[in-house]
Amino acid sequence: MSLSVRAIGNGYNFPVAHLLVILTFSSYVLWFLLPFTFSTGFLISIIIRDSLQLMLMAMILEKLRRYGISGILAYGLLNTAYYLTTFLVVWFYVAPVPAKIGYLAAAKRFLKVMAMVWAGSQVTKLVRAAGALAVAPFVDRGLSWFTVKFKFESQWKAFMAIVGFCFGLGIMVFAVVTLLWA
């Protein structure tokens, strides 16, 4: 099953690869040949660049879907690693939080730090999706091993146990760090 975009009106499906070539060529034409001001051409090239990134993300996610729950788990594990690592780096180094600031101030600071972490996650989403695609075969083998080793009835139950562990770890790290600085 290939990823395609339905054209409006005539019912023809364009393969995404053809659409990417058309959009890439169009962006170069717009960038070099538009008689508009720099800001208008720049704005149009940003819109086209973002469209290309969305198309590339859709292609990566389509390939990731082929791995089923292992692909979802690979992306989730990378997200967990990203959010925990980035939260700790921002909390301690980028925007250091002073100790003994009180519960309300610590909660406000937590929200500000998480906003920065979330903004960074939007920038790195494509890289994390590509990384998940790269590690999905290993996660698939690891999930099979985990299912057998811990005697789960199905890979779905093993998957849910791992997801629960990731959520629990994240909540625990966020809560402990925030409360220790309160």
C-alpha positions in Angstrom: 0.0 0.0 0.0 1.6 3.2 -1.1 1.0 6.6 0.4 -1.0 8.9 -2.0 -2.9 12.1 -2.0 -6.3 12.3 -3.7 -6.5 15.1 -6.2 -9.6 17.2 -5.9 -12.0 16.9 -8.8 -10.8 14.2 -11.1 -10.4 11.3 -8.6 -6.8 10.5 -9.6 -4.4 9.5 -6.8 -0.9 11.2 -6.9 1.8 9.1 -5.3 3.5 11.2 -2.6 6.9 10.8 -4.3 5.6 12.6 -7.4 4.0 15.3 -5.3 7.3 15.8 -3.4 9.2 16.3 -6.7 6.5 18.8 -7.9 6.6 20.7 -4.7 10.4 20.8 -4.6 10.7 22.0 -8.1 7.9 24.6 -7.4 9.8 25.9 -4.4 13.0 26.5 -6.5 11.0 28.2 -9.2 9.2 30.4 -6.6 12.4 31.2 -4.8 14.4 32.3 -7.9 11.8 33.5 -10.3 9.2 35.4 -8.3 9.2 39.1 -9.0 7.9 39.8 -5.5 9.8 41.3 -2.6 12.2 39.1 -0.6 9.7 38.8 2.3 6.9 37.4 0.0 9.2 35.0 -1.7 10.7 33.9 1.6 7.2 33.4 3.1 6.2 31.2 0.1 9.4 29.2 0.3 8.8 28.6 4.1 5.2 27.4 3.3 6.5 25.0 0.7 9.3 23.8 2.9 6.8 23.1 5.7 4.6 21.3 3.2 7.6 19.1 2.2 8.4 18.3 5.8 4.7 17.3 6.4 4.9 15.0 3.3 8.1 13.5 4.5 6.7 12.9 7.9 3.7 11.2 6.4 5.9 8.9 4.3 8.0 8.0 7.4 4.8 7.3 9.5 3.4 5.2 6.7 6.6 3.0 6.8 6.5 3.0 10.6 2.9 1.7 10.5 4.2 -1.5 8.7 5.8 -2.5 12.0 2.5 -2.3 13.8 2.8 -2.0 17.6 6.6 -2.3 17.4 6.7 0.9 15.3 4.4 2.7 17.8 6.6 1.4 20.6 9.8 2.6 18.9 8.3 6.1 18.5 7.1 6.1 22.1 10.4 5.0 23.5 12.2 7.7 21.6 9.6 10.2 22.8 10.1 9.1 26.4 13.9 9.4 26.1 13.5 12.8 24.5 11.1 14.3 27.0 13.0 13.0 30.1 16.4 14.0 28.8 15.3 17.4 27.5 13.3 18.2 30.7 16.3 17.5 32.9 18.7 19.4 30.7 16.4 22.5 30.5 15.6 22.3 34.2 19.2 22.1 35.4 21.2 23.8 32.6 19.3 25.9 30.1 16.9 27.7 32.5 18.2 26.6 35.9 15.5 26.6 38.6 16.6 27.9 42.0 15.9 25.6 45.0 13.3 26.2 47.7 11.0 28.4 45.5 7.7 27.1 46.9 5.1 24.7 45.5 3.2 27.3 43.4 6.4 28.8 41.9 7.7 25.3 41.2 4.5 24.3 39.4 4.6 27.5 37.3 8.3 26.8 36.5 7.4 23.2 35.6 4.8 24.5 33.1 7.3 26.9 31.6 10.0 24.3 31.3 7.5 21.8 29.7 6.5 24.5 27.2 10.1 24.8 26.1 10.5 21.0 25.9 7.3 20.7 23.9 8.4 23.5 21.5 11.7 21.6 21.0 9.8 18.4 20.4 7.9 20.0 17.5 11.3 20.9 15.9 12.7 17.4 16.4 9.6 15.4 15.5 10.8 14.4 12.0 14.2 13.3 13.4 12.5 11.2 16.1 10.1 9.6 13.6 13.1 8.7 11.3 14.9 7.4 14.4 11.9 5.3 15.3 11.9 3.9 11.8 15.5 3.0 12.1 15.2 1.2 15.5 11.8 -0.4 14.8 13.2 -3.8 13.7 15.2 -4.0 17.0 12.2 -2.9 19.0 10.2 -5.6 17.3 12.7 -8.3 18.3 12.9 -6.8 21.8 9.2 -6.8 22.2 9.0 -10.5 21.1 11.8 -11.3 23.7 10.0 -9.3 26.4 6.7 -11.1 25.7 8.3 -14.5 26.0 10.7 -13.6 28.9 8.0 -12.2 31.2 5.3 -14.7 30.0 2.8 -12.2 28.6 -0.2 -13.7 26.8 0.3 -11.4 23.8 2.6 -8.8 22.4 -0.3 -6.3 23.0 -0.2 -6.9 26.8 3.6 -6.6 26.8 3.3 -3.4 24.8 0.9 -2.0 27.3 3.2 -2.9 30.2 6.1 -1.0 28.5 3.9 2.0 27.8 2.7 2.0 31.4 6.3 1.9 32.6 7.2 4.8 30.3 4.3 6.9 31.5 5.1 6.0 35.1 8.7 6.9 34.8 7.9 10.2 33.2 5.4 11.2 35.8 7.8 10.1 38.6 10.7 12.1 37.2 8.7 15.2 36.6 7.0 15.1 40.0 10.1 14.3 42.0 12.3 17.0 40.3 9.5 19.6 40.7 8.7 18.7 44.3 12.4 18.6 45.3 12.7 22.2 44.1 9.6 23.4 45.8 
